[in-house]
Coordinates of C-alpha atoms and ligand atoms in Angstrom, one line a residue:
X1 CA 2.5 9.8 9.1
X2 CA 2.5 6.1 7.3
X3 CA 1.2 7.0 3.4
X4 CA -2.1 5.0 2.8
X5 CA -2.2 3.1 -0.4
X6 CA -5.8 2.3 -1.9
X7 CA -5.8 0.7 -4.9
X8 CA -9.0 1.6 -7.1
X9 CA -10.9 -1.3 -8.0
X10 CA -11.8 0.3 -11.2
X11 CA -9.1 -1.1 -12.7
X12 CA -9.6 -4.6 -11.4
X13 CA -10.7 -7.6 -13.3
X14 CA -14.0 -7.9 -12.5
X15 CA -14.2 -11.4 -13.9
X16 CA -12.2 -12.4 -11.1
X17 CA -13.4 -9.8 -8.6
X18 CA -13.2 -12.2 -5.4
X19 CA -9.2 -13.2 -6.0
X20 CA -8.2 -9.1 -7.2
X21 CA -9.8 -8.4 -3.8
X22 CA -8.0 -11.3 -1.8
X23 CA -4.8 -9.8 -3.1
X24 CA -5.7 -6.5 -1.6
X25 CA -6.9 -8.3 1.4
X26 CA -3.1 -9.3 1.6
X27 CA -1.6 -6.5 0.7
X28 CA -0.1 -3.5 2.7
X29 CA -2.8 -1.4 1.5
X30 CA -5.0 0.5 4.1
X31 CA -8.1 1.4 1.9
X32 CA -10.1 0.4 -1.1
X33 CA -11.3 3.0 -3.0
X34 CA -14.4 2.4 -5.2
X35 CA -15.3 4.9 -8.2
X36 CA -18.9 5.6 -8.5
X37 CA -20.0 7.2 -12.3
X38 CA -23.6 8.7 -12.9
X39 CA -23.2 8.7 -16.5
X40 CA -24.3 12.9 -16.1
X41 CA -21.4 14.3 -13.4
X42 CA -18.7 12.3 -15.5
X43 CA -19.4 10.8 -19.2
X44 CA -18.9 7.3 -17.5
X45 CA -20.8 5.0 -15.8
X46 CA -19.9 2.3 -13.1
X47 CA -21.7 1.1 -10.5
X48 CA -23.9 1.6 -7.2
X49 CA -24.0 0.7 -3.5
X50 CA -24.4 -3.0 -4.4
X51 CA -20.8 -3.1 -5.3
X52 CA -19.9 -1.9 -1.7
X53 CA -22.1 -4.4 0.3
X54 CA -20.2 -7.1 -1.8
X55 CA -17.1 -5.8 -1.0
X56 CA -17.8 -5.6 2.6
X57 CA -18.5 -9.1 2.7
X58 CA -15.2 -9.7 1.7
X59 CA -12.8 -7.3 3.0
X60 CA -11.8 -5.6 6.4
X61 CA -9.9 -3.0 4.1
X62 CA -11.1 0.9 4.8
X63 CA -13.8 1.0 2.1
X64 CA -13.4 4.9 0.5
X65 CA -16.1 5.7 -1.8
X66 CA -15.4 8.8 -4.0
X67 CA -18.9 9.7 -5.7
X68 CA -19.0 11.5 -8.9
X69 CA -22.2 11.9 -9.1
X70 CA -24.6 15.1 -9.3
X71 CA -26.8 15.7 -6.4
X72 CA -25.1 12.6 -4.3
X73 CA -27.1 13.5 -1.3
X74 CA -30.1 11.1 -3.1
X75 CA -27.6 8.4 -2.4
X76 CA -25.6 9.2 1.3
X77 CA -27.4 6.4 3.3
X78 CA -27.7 4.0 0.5
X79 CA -24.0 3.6 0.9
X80 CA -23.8 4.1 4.4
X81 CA -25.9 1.2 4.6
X82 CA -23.8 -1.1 2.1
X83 CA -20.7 -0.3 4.2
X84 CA -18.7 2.7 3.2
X85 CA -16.3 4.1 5.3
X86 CA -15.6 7.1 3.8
X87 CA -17.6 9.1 1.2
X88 CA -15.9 11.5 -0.9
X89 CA -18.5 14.3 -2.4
X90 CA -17.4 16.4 -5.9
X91 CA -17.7 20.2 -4.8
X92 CA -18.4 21.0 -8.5
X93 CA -21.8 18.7 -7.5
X94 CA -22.9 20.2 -4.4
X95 CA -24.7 23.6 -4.5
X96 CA -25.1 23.2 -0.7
X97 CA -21.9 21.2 0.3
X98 CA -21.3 22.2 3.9
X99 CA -24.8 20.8 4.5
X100 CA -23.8 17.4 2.2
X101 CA -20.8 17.1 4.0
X102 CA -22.8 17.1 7.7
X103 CA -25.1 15.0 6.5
X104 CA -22.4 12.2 5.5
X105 CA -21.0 13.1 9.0
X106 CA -24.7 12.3 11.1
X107 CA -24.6 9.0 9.1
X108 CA -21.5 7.8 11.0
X109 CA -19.1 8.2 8.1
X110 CA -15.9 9.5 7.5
X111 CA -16.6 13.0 4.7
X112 CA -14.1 13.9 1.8
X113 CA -15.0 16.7 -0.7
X114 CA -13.2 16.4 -4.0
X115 CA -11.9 19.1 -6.6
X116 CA -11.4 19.0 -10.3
X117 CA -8.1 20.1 -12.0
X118 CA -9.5 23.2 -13.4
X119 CA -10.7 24.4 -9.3
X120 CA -8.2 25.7 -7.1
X121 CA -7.6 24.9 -3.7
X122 CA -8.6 28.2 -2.7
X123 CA -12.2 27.5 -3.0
X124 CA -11.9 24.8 0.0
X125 CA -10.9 27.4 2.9
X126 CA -14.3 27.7 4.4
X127 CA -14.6 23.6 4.0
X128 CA -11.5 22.6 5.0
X129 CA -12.1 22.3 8.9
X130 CA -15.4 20.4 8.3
X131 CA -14.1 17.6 6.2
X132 CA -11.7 14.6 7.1
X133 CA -10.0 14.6 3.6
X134 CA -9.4 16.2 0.8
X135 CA -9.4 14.5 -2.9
X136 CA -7.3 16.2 -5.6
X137 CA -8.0 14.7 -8.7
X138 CA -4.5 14.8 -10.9
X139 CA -6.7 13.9 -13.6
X140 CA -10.1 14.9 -15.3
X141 CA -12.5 12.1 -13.9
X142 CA -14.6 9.6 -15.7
X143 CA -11.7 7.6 -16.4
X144 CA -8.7 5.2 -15.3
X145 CA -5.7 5.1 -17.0
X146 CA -5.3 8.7 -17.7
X147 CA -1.9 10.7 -17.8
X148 CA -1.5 12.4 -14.4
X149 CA -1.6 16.1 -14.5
X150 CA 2.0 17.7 -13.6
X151 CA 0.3 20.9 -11.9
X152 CA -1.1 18.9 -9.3
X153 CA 1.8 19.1 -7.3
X154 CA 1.6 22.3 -6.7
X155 CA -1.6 22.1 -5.8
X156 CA -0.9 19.6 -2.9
X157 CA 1.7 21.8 -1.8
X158 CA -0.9 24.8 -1.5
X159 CA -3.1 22.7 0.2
X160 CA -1.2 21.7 2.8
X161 CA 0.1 24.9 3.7
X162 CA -3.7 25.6 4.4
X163 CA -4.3 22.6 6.5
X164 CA -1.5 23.8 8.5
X165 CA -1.9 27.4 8.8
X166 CA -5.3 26.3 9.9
X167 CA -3.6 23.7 12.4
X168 CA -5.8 20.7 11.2
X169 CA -5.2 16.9 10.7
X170 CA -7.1 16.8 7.1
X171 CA -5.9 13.9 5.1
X172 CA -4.6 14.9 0.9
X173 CA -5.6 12.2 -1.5
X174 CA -4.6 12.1 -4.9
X175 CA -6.3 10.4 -7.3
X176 CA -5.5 10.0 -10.7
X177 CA -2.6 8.6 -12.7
X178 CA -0.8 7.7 -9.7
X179 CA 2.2 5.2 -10.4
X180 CA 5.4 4.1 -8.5
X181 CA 6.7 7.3 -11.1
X182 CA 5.2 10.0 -9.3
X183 CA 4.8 8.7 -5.9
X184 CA 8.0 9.9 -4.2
X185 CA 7.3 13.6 -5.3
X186 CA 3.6 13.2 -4.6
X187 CA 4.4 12.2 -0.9
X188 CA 6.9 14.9 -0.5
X189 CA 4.4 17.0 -1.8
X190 CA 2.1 16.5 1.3
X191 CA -0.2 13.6 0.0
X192 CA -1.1 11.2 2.4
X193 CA -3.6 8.7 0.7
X194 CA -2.8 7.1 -2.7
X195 CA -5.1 5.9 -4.9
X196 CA -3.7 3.9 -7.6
X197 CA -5.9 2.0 -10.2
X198 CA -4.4 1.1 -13.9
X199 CA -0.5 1.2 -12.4
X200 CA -1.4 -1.4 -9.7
X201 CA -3.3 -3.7 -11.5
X202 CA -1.5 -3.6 -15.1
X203 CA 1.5 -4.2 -13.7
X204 CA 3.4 -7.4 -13.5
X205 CA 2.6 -8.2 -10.0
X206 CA 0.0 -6.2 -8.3
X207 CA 0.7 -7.4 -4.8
X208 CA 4.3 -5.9 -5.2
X209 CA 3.0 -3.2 -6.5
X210 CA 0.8 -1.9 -3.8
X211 CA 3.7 -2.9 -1.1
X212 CA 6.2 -0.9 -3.3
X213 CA 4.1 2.0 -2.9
X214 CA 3.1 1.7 0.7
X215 CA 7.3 1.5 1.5
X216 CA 7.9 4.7 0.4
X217 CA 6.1 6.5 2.5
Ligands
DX5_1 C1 -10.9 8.5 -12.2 C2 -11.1 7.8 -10.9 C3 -9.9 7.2 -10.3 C4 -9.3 6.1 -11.2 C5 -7.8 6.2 -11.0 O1 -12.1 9.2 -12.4 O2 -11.6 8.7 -9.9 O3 -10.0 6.7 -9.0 O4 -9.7 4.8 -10.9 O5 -7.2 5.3 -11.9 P1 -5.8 5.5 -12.5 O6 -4.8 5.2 -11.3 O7 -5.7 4.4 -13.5 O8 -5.6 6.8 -13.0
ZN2 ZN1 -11.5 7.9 -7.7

């Protein structure tokens, strides 16, 4: 399957918001992914569903939301009513996460659940054939800009034997110090969704960028 760029708007130029998303808009990119911070589940703090219903006025891009946020149920049909697509919960933040995860799913949205470097992929078996994706962060979140974390390839590469034994479709995303560097190695590691934020839109030309990445996979 076609590797799905979605550059993370974290990065972006938010004095400029409206051309950075025009860009994407022409872009071979699939997805937008937007970073919600709580300031509690990450030592950062970014913004909330108002973001999203502003991007949705402006894009037809797949809007991915990855939520770091403790207790994120407060906040599932907040975003599902600004517009997400997809919303990615932290399993480090959900005592009850199959529940979380059906919830997100009753709402009419796509479900992720996301792991920190330090949790192994191990700990996803039971949630695996729930969820429509899985988020392996190559870094520790809170933060764009970050070196990516070399282990993490191994990681993918357990996870997908998983998906497969299990004989499902789930989608690996990688997020985290994601560059035009690691890409090749990250696909042929089994990732299928690339989220890119400080490469894409520090680099010389962002709209090359993005299409670079989305033509090697
Ligand atoms: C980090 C965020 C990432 C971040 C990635 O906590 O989850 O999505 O924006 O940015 P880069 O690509 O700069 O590491
Ligand atoms: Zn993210």
């Amino acid at each position: 399957m076609e590797t799905i760029i979605a550059p993370s708007i974290l990065s972006a130029d938010f004095s400029k918001l409206g051309s950075e998303i025009e860009m994407i808009n022409k872009s071979e990119a699939q997805w937008i992914h937007v970073d919600i911070m709580d300031g509690m589940f990450v030592p950062n703090i970014t913004f909330g569903p108002w973001i999203v219903r502003t991007l949705k006025k402006i894009t037809d891009k797949v809007l991915d939301v990855h939520l770091m946020v403790e207790k994120p149920d407060r906040f599932f049909e907040d975003f599902r009513n600004a517009g997400a697509d997809i919303l990615t919960v932290h399993y480090e933040a959900c005592t009850h996460l199959h529940r979380s995860i059906q919830k997100i799913k009753s709402l009419g949205m796509k479900a992720g659940v996301s792991v920190n470097p330090h949790i192994g992929v191990n700990f996803l078996e039971d949630i695996i054939p729930y969820v429509d994706l899985v988020l392996i962060m190559s870094v520790n979140p809170g933060f764009g800009g970050q070196k990516f974390i070399e282990s993490s390839y191994s990681k993918i590469e357990r996870l997908k034997e998983l998906i497969s034994i299990k004989n499902l479709s789930t989608l690996i995303e990688v997020d985290g110090g994601v560059s035009l560097e690691n890409a090749v190695t990250l696909i042929g590691s089994g990732a299928n969704v690339l989220v890119s934020g400080n490469a894409i839109f520090r680099s010389e030309n962002p709209l090359k960028y993005i299409n670079d990445l989305a033509e090697l996979g």
